[in-house]
Short mmCIF file of C-alpha atoms in Angstrom, two decimals:
data_model
loop_
_atom_site.label_atom_id
_atom_site.label_comp_id
_atom_site.label_asym_id
_atom_site.label_seq_id
_atom_site.Cartn_x
_atom_site.Cartn_y
_atom_site.Cartn_z
CA UNK Z 159 -1.34 32.19 26.13
CA UNK Z 160 -1.04 30.42 22.78
CA UNK Z 161 -4.07 28.32 21.83
CA UNK Z 162 -3.21 24.62 21.92
CA UNK Z 163 -3.98 22.05 19.24
CA UNK Z 164 -4.24 18.28 19.28
CA UNK Z 165 -0.92 16.98 20.67
CA UNK Z 166 -1.08 13.99 18.33
CA UNK Z 167 -1.24 16.32 15.34
CA UNK Z 168 1.85 18.13 16.64
CA UNK Z 169 3.73 14.87 16.98
CA UNK Z 170 2.99 13.60 13.48
CA UNK Z 171 5.84 14.20 11.04
CA UNK Z 172 5.87 14.63 7.29
CA UNK Z 173 6.45 11.13 5.81
CA UNK Z 174 10.01 10.26 4.90
CA UNK Z 175 8.95 9.62 1.31
CA UNK Z 176 7.68 13.18 0.95
CA UNK Z 177 10.67 14.61 2.79
CA UNK Z 178 12.96 13.27 0.13
CA UNK Z 179 10.72 13.93 -2.85
CA UNK Z 180 10.32 17.51 -1.56
CA UNK Z 181 14.10 17.90 -1.38
CA UNK Z 182 14.21 17.55 -5.16
CA UNK Z 183 13.25 21.20 -5.48
CA UNK Z 184 16.81 22.01 -4.44
CA UNK Z 185 18.30 19.30 -6.69
CA UNK Z 186 16.53 19.70 -10.03
CA UNK Z 187 19.00 17.45 -11.86
CA UNK Z 188 18.63 14.52 -9.46
CA UNK Z 189 17.08 11.24 -10.57
CA UNK Z 190 13.90 10.74 -8.56
CA UNK Z 191 13.29 7.13 -7.46
CA UNK Z 192 11.16 7.96 -4.42
CA UNK Z 193 7.49 7.91 -5.39
CA UNK Z 194 5.38 4.80 -5.84
CA UNK Z 195 3.25 6.11 -8.66
CA UNK Z 196 2.78 4.25 -11.96
CA UNK Z 197 4.20 6.19 -14.89
CA UNK Z 198 1.60 4.71 -17.23
CA UNK Z 199 -1.39 6.79 -18.30
CA UNK Z 200 -4.86 5.94 -17.06
CA UNK Z 201 -6.48 3.63 -19.68
CA UNK Z 202 -8.25 5.51 -22.47
CA UNK Z 203 -11.62 3.86 -21.83
CA UNK Z 204 -11.43 4.94 -18.20
CA UNK Z 205 -10.52 8.52 -19.07
CA UNK Z 206 -13.36 8.71 -21.58
CA UNK Z 207 -15.82 7.46 -18.96
CA UNK Z 208 -14.72 10.21 -16.58
CA UNK Z 209 -15.01 12.84 -19.31
CA UNK Z 210 -18.45 11.56 -20.30
CA UNK Z 211 -19.63 11.75 -16.69
CA UNK Z 212 -18.58 15.39 -16.49
CA UNK Z 213 -20.20 16.20 -19.84
CA UNK Z 214 -23.42 14.56 -18.59
CA UNK Z 215 -23.28 16.71 -15.45
CA UNK Z 216 -22.65 13.70 -13.21
CA UNK Z 217 -20.82 16.02 -10.83
CA UNK Z 218 -22.92 15.94 -7.66
CA UNK Z 219 -23.09 13.63 -4.68
CA UNK Z 220 -23.61 9.89 -4.87
CA UNK Z 221 -24.92 7.59 -2.17
CA UNK Z 222 -22.51 7.86 0.76
CA UNK Z 223 -21.36 4.29 0.17
CA UNK Z 224 -20.77 5.03 -3.51
CA UNK Z 225 -22.71 4.26 -6.67
CA UNK Z 226 -24.42 0.90 -6.41
CA UNK Z 227 -23.18 0.02 -9.90
CA UNK Z 228 -19.61 0.61 -8.74
CA UNK Z 229 -20.11 -1.44 -5.59
CA UNK Z 230 -21.52 -4.23 -7.78
CA UNK Z 231 -18.45 -3.96 -10.03
CA UNK Z 232 -16.17 -4.25 -6.99
CA UNK Z 233 -18.09 -7.26 -5.72
CA UNK Z 234 -17.98 -8.96 -9.12
CA UNK Z 235 -14.26 -8.29 -9.49
CA UNK Z 236 -13.40 -10.12 -6.28
CA UNK Z 237 -15.83 -12.95 -7.03
CA UNK Z 238 -14.42 -13.51 -10.52
CA UNK Z 239 -10.76 -13.07 -9.61
CA UNK Z 240 -10.53 -14.54 -6.11
CA UNK Z 241 -13.69 -16.56 -5.60
CA UNK Z 242 -15.29 -14.78 -2.64
CA UNK Z 243 -18.39 -12.62 -2.44
CA UNK Z 244 -19.23 -9.39 -0.63
CA UNK Z 245 -22.74 -7.98 -0.73
CA UNK Z 246 -22.56 -4.69 -2.65
CA UNK Z 247 -25.49 -3.19 -0.74
CA UNK Z 248 -24.21 -3.69 2.80
CA UNK Z 249 -20.57 -4.82 2.79
CA UNK Z 250 -18.73 -2.40 0.46
CA UNK Z 251 -17.98 1.32 0.86
CA UNK Z 252 -16.30 3.37 -1.87
CA UNK Z 253 -13.76 5.82 -0.42
CA UNK Z 254 -11.42 8.62 -1.49
CA UNK Z 255 -8.54 6.30 -2.18
CA UNK Z 256 -7.39 3.34 -0.11
CA UNK Z 257 -5.85 5.81 2.36
CA UNK Z 258 -9.26 7.08 3.39
CA UNK Z 259 -10.52 3.50 3.59
CA UNK Z 260 -7.77 2.75 6.11
CA UNK Z 261 -8.46 5.93 8.07
CA UNK Z 262 -12.22 5.35 8.25
CA UNK Z 263 -11.75 1.73 9.26
CA UNK Z 264 -9.25 2.44 12.02
CA UNK Z 265 -11.37 5.30 13.39
CA UNK Z 266 -14.31 2.92 13.48
CA UNK Z 267 -12.66 0.09 15.40
CA UNK Z 268 -9.98 1.68 17.59
CA UNK Z 269 -10.29 3.13 21.08
CA UNK Z 270 -7.60 4.72 23.28
CA UNK Z 271 -5.35 2.06 24.77
CA UNK Z 272 -5.88 -0.50 22.01
CA UNK Z 273 -2.91 -2.10 20.28
CA UNK Z 274 -2.43 -2.77 16.58
CA UNK Z 275 0.20 -5.16 15.25
CA UNK Z 276 2.04 -4.10 12.09
CA UNK Z 277 4.53 -6.40 10.32
CA UNK Z 278 7.51 -4.20 9.60
CA UNK Z 279 9.22 -2.66 7.61
CA UNK Z 280 5.88 -1.26 6.53
CA UNK Z 281 4.24 1.61 4.70
CA UNK Z 282 4.52 4.73 6.83
CA UNK Z 283 0.88 5.82 6.52
CA UNK Z 284 -0.60 3.41 9.06
CA UNK Z 285 1.07 4.26 12.36
CA UNK Z 286 0.06 7.96 12.50
CA UNK Z 287 -3.61 7.08 11.99
CA UNK Z 288 -3.45 4.46 14.72
CA UNK Z 289 -1.77 6.87 17.10
CA UNK Z 290 -4.26 9.65 16.29
CA UNK Z 291 -6.93 7.24 17.55
CA UNK Z 292 -5.08 6.97 20.87
CA UNK Z 293 -3.99 3.42 20.13
CA UNK Z 294 -0.49 1.92 20.23
CA UNK Z 295 1.51 0.36 17.42
CA UNK Z 296 3.23 -2.96 18.11
CA UNK Z 297 5.75 -3.91 15.43
CA UNK Z 298 6.30 -7.46 14.20
CA UNK Z 299 9.88 -7.65 12.92
CA UNK Z 300 10.25 -9.42 9.56
CA UNK Z 301 13.85 -8.42 8.76
CA UNK Z 302 15.15 -11.87 9.72
CA UNK Z 303 12.31 -13.87 8.10
CA UNK Z 304 12.61 -12.74 4.48
CA UNK Z 305 10.35 -9.71 5.02
CA UNK Z 306 7.31 -11.93 5.59
CA UNK Z 307 5.62 -12.29 9.01
CA UNK Z 308 6.35 -15.30 11.17
CA UNK Z 309 3.11 -16.91 12.44
CA UNK Z 310 4.86 -17.83 15.69
CA UNK Z 311 6.08 -14.29 16.22
CA UNK Z 312 2.61 -12.95 15.46
CA UNK Z 313 1.11 -15.24 18.08
CA UNK Z 314 3.63 -14.11 20.69
CA UNK Z 315 2.65 -10.44 20.21
CA UNK Z 316 -1.10 -10.87 20.65
CA UNK Z 317 -2.27 -9.73 24.09
CA UNK Z 318 -5.51 -8.75 25.77
CA UNK Z 319 -4.94 -5.22 24.43
CA UNK Z 320 -4.59 -6.28 20.81
CA UNK Z 321 -7.51 -4.91 18.81
CA UNK Z 322 -6.26 -5.52 15.28
CA UNK Z 323 -3.45 -6.65 13.04
CA UNK Z 324 -2.79 -5.11 9.63
CA UNK Z 325 -1.13 -6.80 6.67
CA UNK Z 326 0.08 -5.15 3.47
CA UNK Z 327 1.05 -7.67 0.80
CA UNK Z 328 2.43 -7.32 -1.79
CA UNK Z 329 4.42 -5.08 0.48
CA UNK Z 330 5.40 -1.48 0.38
CA UNK Z 331 8.41 -1.09 0.83
CA UNK Z 332 9.83 -4.59 0.25
CA UNK Z 333 7.79 -5.91 -2.67
CA UNK Z 334 7.37 -9.26 -0.93
CA UNK Z 335 4.26 -11.45 -1.08
CA UNK Z 336 2.91 -14.18 1.18
CA UNK Z 337 2.75 -17.73 -0.17
CA UNK Z 338 -0.43 -19.74 0.47
CA UNK Z 339 1.24 -22.14 2.90
CA UNK Z 340 2.40 -19.29 5.10
CA UNK Z 341 -0.97 -17.56 4.74
CA UNK Z 342 -2.63 -20.75 6.00
CA UNK Z 343 -0.38 -20.66 9.07
CA UNK Z 344 -1.14 -16.99 9.74
CA UNK Z 345 -4.88 -17.59 9.46
CA UNK Z 346 -4.58 -20.56 11.84
CA UNK Z 347 -3.20 -18.13 14.44
CA UNK Z 348 -5.71 -15.37 13.68
CA UNK Z 349 -8.79 -17.58 13.94
CA UNK Z 350 -7.86 -18.37 17.56
CA UNK Z 351 -8.14 -14.74 18.63
CA UNK Z 352 -11.02 -12.27 18.62
CA UNK Z 353 -9.21 -9.44 16.90
CA UNK Z 354 -9.85 -7.47 13.73
CA UNK Z 355 -7.77 -8.08 10.62
CA UNK Z 356 -7.08 -5.34 8.08
CA UNK Z 357 -5.58 -6.48 4.81
CA UNK Z 358 -4.33 -3.70 2.54
CA UNK Z 359 -4.14 -5.45 -0.83
CA UNK Z 360 -3.78 -2.35 -3.00
CA UNK Z 361 -0.89 -4.03 -4.87
CA UNK Z 362 -2.63 -7.39 -5.37
CA UNK Z 363 -2.87 -6.93 -9.14
CA UNK Z 364 0.84 -6.15 -9.27
CA UNK Z 365 1.89 -9.67 -8.29
CA UNK Z 366 4.65 -11.07 -10.50
CA UNK Z 367 5.34 -14.54 -9.09
CA UNK Z 368 2.50 -17.02 -8.65
CA UNK Z 369 -0.98 -15.81 -7.76
CA UNK Z 370 -2.00 -13.32 -5.12
CA UNK Z 371 -3.57 -14.96 -2.07
CA UNK Z 372 -6.19 -12.77 -0.38
CA UNK Z 373 -7.23 -12.94 3.26
CA UNK Z 374 -10.76 -12.66 1.87
CA UNK Z 375 -10.45 -16.25 0.65
CA UNK Z 376 -10.50 -17.54 4.25
CA UNK Z 377 -14.06 -17.90 5.49
CA UNK Z 378 -12.96 -18.56 9.09
CA UNK Z 379 -11.85 -14.95 9.55
CA UNK Z 380 -14.35 -13.15 7.32
CA UNK Z 381 -16.47 -12.11 10.31
CA UNK Z 382 -13.68 -9.74 11.48
CA UNK Z 383 -11.80 -8.95 8.27
CA UNK Z 384 -11.63 -5.57 6.53
CA UNK Z 385 -10.25 -5.79 3.01
CA UNK Z 386 -8.71 -2.56 1.69
CA UNK Z 387 -8.26 -2.02 -2.03
CA UNK Z 388 -8.47 0.53 -4.83
CA UNK Z 389 -7.50 1.47 -8.38
CA UNK Z 390 -4.51 3.75 -7.83
CA UNK Z 391 -1.84 1.16 -8.54
CA UNK Z 392 -3.64 -1.40 -10.70
CA UNK Z 393 -4.99 1.11 -13.22
CA UNK Z 394 -2.63 4.07 -12.74
CA UNK Z 395 -5.40 6.14 -11.19
CA UNK Z 396 -3.68 7.72 -8.18
CA UNK Z 397 -5.22 11.14 -8.77
CA UNK Z 398 -8.73 9.80 -9.33
CA UNK Z 399 -8.86 8.86 -5.61
CA UNK Z 400 -10.95 5.71 -5.74
CA UNK Z 401 -10.54 3.12 -3.03
CA UNK Z 402 -12.86 0.72 -1.27
CA UNK Z 403 -13.20 -1.22 1.94
CA UNK Z 404 -15.03 -4.52 2.19
CA UNK Z 405 -16.13 -6.03 5.50
CA UNK Z 406 -18.88 -7.68 7.56
CA UNK Z 407 -22.29 -5.99 7.37
CA UNK Z 408 -22.53 -5.34 11.12
CA UNK Z 409 -19.28 -3.33 11.13
CA UNK Z 410 -19.55 -1.71 7.71
CA UNK Z 411 -22.62 0.21 8.81
CA UNK Z 412 -20.35 2.03 11.27
CA UNK Z 413 -17.49 2.43 8.78
CA UNK Z 414 -20.01 4.09 6.46
CA UNK Z 415 -20.92 6.63 9.14
CA UNK Z 416 -17.30 7.56 9.77
CA UNK Z 417 -16.68 7.79 6.03
CA UNK Z 418 -19.66 10.03 5.32
CA UNK Z 419 -18.76 12.48 8.10
CA UNK Z 420 -15.21 12.48 6.77
CA UNK Z 421 -15.87 13.10 3.08
CA UNK Z 422 -19.58 12.51 2.24
CA UNK Z 423 -18.71 10.40 -0.81
CA UNK Z 424 -16.03 9.77 -3.40
CA UNK Z 425 -15.83 11.93 -6.53
CA UNK Z 426 -18.75 11.06 -8.80
CA UNK Z 427 -16.91 11.34 -12.17
CA UNK Z 428 -14.16 9.16 -10.70
CA UNK Z 429 -16.73 6.58 -9.65
CA UNK Z 430 -18.10 6.37 -13.18
CA UNK Z 431 -14.56 5.94 -14.48
CA UNK Z 432 -13.92 3.23 -11.89
CA UNK Z 433 -16.87 1.18 -13.12
CA UNK Z 434 -15.27 1.01 -16.56
CA UNK Z 435 -11.86 0.19 -15.05
CA UNK Z 436 -13.25 -2.79 -13.16
CA UNK Z 437 -15.64 -4.06 -15.80
CA UNK Z 438 -13.77 -3.39 -19.04
CA UNK Z 439 -10.07 -2.94 -18.20
CA UNK Z 440 -9.15 -5.92 -16.05
CA UNK Z 441 -6.31 -6.65 -18.47
CA UNK Z 442 -4.55 -3.36 -17.69
CA UNK Z 443 -2.51 -4.52 -14.64
CA UNK Z 444 -1.21 -7.56 -16.50
CA UNK Z 445 0.00 -5.37 -19.34
CA UNK Z 446 1.77 -3.01 -16.93
CA UNK Z 447 3.29 -5.93 -15.02
CA UNK Z 448 5.23 -7.06 -18.10
CA UNK Z 449 7.10 -3.76 -18.01
CA UNK Z 450 7.37 -3.73 -14.21
CA UNK Z 451 9.05 -7.14 -14.26
CA UNK Z 452 11.52 -5.95 -16.89
CA UNK Z 453 12.34 -2.92 -14.75
CA UNK Z 454 12.56 -5.02 -11.58
CA UNK Z 455 14.97 -7.50 -13.16
CA UNK Z 456 17.15 -4.67 -14.46
CA UNK Z 457 17.34 -2.87 -11.11
CA UNK Z 458 17.80 -6.09 -9.13
CA UNK Z 459 20.64 -7.30 -11.37
CA UNK Z 460 22.37 -3.94 -11.21
CA UNK Z 461 22.13 -3.81 -7.41
CA UNK Z 462 23.55 -7.33 -7.11
CA UNK Z 463 26.46 -6.42 -9.39
CA UNK Z 464 27.12 -3.41 -7.15
CA UNK Z 465 27.53 -5.83 -4.25
CA UNK Z 466 24.37 -4.84 -2.39
CA UNK Z 467 22.52 -7.38 -0.28
CA UNK Z 468 18.99 -7.43 -1.70
CA UNK Z 469 16.00 -9.77 -1.96
CA UNK Z 470 14.32 -9.94 -5.35
CA UNK Z 471 10.75 -8.63 -4.95
CA UNK Z 472 7.80 -10.47 -6.47
CA UNK Z 473 5.15 -7.78 -6.29
CA UNK Z 474 4.40 -4.03 -6.14
CA UNK Z 475 7.17 -1.88 -7.69
CA UNK Z 476 9.72 -1.40 -4.91
CA UNK Z 477 13.05 -2.96 -4.04
CA UNK Z 478 14.67 -2.71 -0.59
CA UNK Z 479 18.46 -3.20 -0.64
CA UNK Z 480 20.55 -3.18 2.52
CA UNK Z 481 23.07 -0.39 2.86
CA UNK Z 482 24.12 -1.38 6.40
CA UNK Z 483 27.67 -2.31 5.37
CA UNK Z 484 28.46 1.31 4.56
CA UNK Z 485 28.37 2.27 8.22
CA UNK Z 486 25.84 5.08 7.92
CA UNK Z 487 22.27 5.36 9.11
CA UNK Z 488 19.81 5.23 6.23
CA UNK Z 489 18.76 8.88 6.47
CA UNK Z 490 22.36 10.09 6.29
CA UNK Z 491 23.09 7.68 3.45
CA UNK Z 492 20.05 8.81 1.45
CA UNK Z 493 20.92 12.46 2.04
CA UNK Z 494 24.52 11.93 0.90
CA UNK Z 495 23.28 9.96 -2.12
CA UNK Z 496 21.02 12.85 -3.11
CA UNK Z 497 23.55 15.62 -2.57
CA UNK Z 498 26.62 13.89 -3.95
CA UNK Z 499 25.23 11.14 -6.14
CA UNK Z 500 22.26 12.89 -7.66
CA UNK Z 501 19.80 10.13 -6.83
CA UNK Z 502 16.74 10.46 -4.59
CA UNK Z 503 15.63 7.31 -2.78
CA UNK Z 504 13.81 6.81 0.52
CA UNK Z 505 15.72 5.89 3.69
CA UNK Z 506 14.55 2.62 5.20
CA UNK Z 507 14.02 4.29 8.57
CA UNK Z 508 10.95 5.98 7.05
CA UNK Z 509 9.28 2.57 7.29
CA UNK Z 510 9.82 2.23 11.06
CA UNK Z 511 13.00 1.66 13.02
CA UNK Z 512 13.10 -1.89 11.63
CA UNK Z 513 13.74 -0.42 8.20
CA UNK Z 514 16.98 1.13 9.39
CA UNK Z 515 19.90 0.01 7.27
CA UNK Z 516 17.89 -0.23 4.06
CA UNK Z 517 16.99 2.00 1.13
CA UNK Z 518 13.70 1.91 -0.77
CA UNK Z 519 13.99 2.33 -4.52
CA UNK Z 520 10.87 2.66 -6.64
CA UNK Z 521 11.08 1.21 -10.15
CA UNK Z 522 7.76 2.72 -11.21
CA UNK Z 523 9.80 4.82 -13.65
CA UNK Z 524 10.71 4.45 -17.31
CA UNK Z 525 13.84 2.47 -18.16
CA UNK Z 526 15.96 5.50 -19.18
CA UNK Z 527 15.34 6.99 -15.72
CA UNK Z 528 16.23 3.72 -14.01
CA UNK Z 529 19.34 3.27 -16.12
CA UNK Z 530 20.61 6.74 -15.24
CA UNK Z 531 19.71 6.22 -11.59
CA UNK Z 532 21.60 2.91 -11.37
CA UNK Z 533 24.63 4.40 -13.16
CA UNK Z 534 24.74 7.25 -10.66
CA UNK Z 535 24.24 4.92 -7.68
CA UNK Z 536 27.07 2.67 -8.85
CA UNK Z 537 29.38 5.64 -9.25
CA UNK Z 538 28.39 6.93 -5.80
CA UNK Z 539 29.14 3.58 -4.12
CA UNK Z 540 32.65 3.48 -5.60
CA UNK Z 541 33.75 6.07 -3.05
CA UNK Z 542 33.29 3.64 -0.13
#
C-alpha cells in the first residue's frame, strides 16, 4: 500500500502565476508580463550593508523575533509615516518575507472549521494557507463595486464561524486602494465583531493617488489587528526575504513561537540590510513610483485604445482588464495569447473564480518590454 501524505498538500495546486511564468521555457521569445517583481536594483546603500554584514561574519542566528535594531527601525517607520506605534520588543516579529508572516499568523489564529473572509479577486497565496489550517475561505465579491470591498457585503458575510478577515490594499491583482471614507465604514463594521483582522499592506509604499490609509491607524481595532508588511516591493528586495508582522502583545508571543519553529529567524545579513533600507532609504519607493506611474499610464492608455474595459489602478504595479467580451475563459485566453500572441499574462481565474473574465498584467517591467508587449497584444486582439 502506498504511504499517504497530507490530503491538503495533495489538493494544493501550483499558483496560476507560476504556471504561466513556467510556460515561458517553451516560448523563449514571448514577452513576460506575469511576475510582480520590481525591475529596479536594490539600493546601493542597502547592498553595501548586506555585504558589510557578511564581511563582518554577521552570518549566524539572530533573536527569533529579529534584531532589536531592525524591529526598532520598523516601529519608527510606521510611527513617522503613519502615526501609530508598535512596541519593538513585544509587538513586532521579523519574518522570511511577508509570505511567511502571513503563514505564521494564520497558523497561530486558525483552527479547523473556522472561516476567513477574503475580498476577491485576491492574491492567490492566502487561500491555500487557510485551507491547510483546516479553515474555510469565504469570498467577498468586489467585481461590481470597483474592486473595493462593500462594508454592507462584508457585514452580511460575518457569521459565528468567522475567525478573521484579510485585506490586501493596494491590491494584487487589481491595483486598487481604499479611500479613507470607505475605510472608516469598514472599520465601523469590524469593530462590532470579535474577529481578527489581517491587513497585508506590502504595497503601501507603491500608492500613486492620495495617501495610503493603514488599518493600523484605527485604535478601535488594534487589539485584534495583524499588520503584514515587508521590503520586497518598496525597496526591490524580493530575494532578501525580509517581512514583518505587527500585532497585539498577547497574540504576538504565539506568532513568535510558530515563526521560530518554522524558520528560527530571518537571514541575518538581510536584516542588517533592512535596517539601512528603513532608516536611510525611505525615499526609494517614491523614486520608483515616478517610473511606475509612467508605465501604468502607458499600459492603461494602450488597453483603452484597444477597446478593453479596464479600471485605472492607483497602487501596486498591476492592471486587471476584462477580456470577457471575447467569449473565452481567462485560462484559455491567456494560453492562446501566449502561444499565438507571444505575450505571457496571468489569467484572472488564478485569483479565485471571481477573477474569471479578467487578465492580470504586471507593469513592473521596463518601458521597451511593455511597449513590445502592448504591440503584440493589440495585434493578437485584431483577430477577434
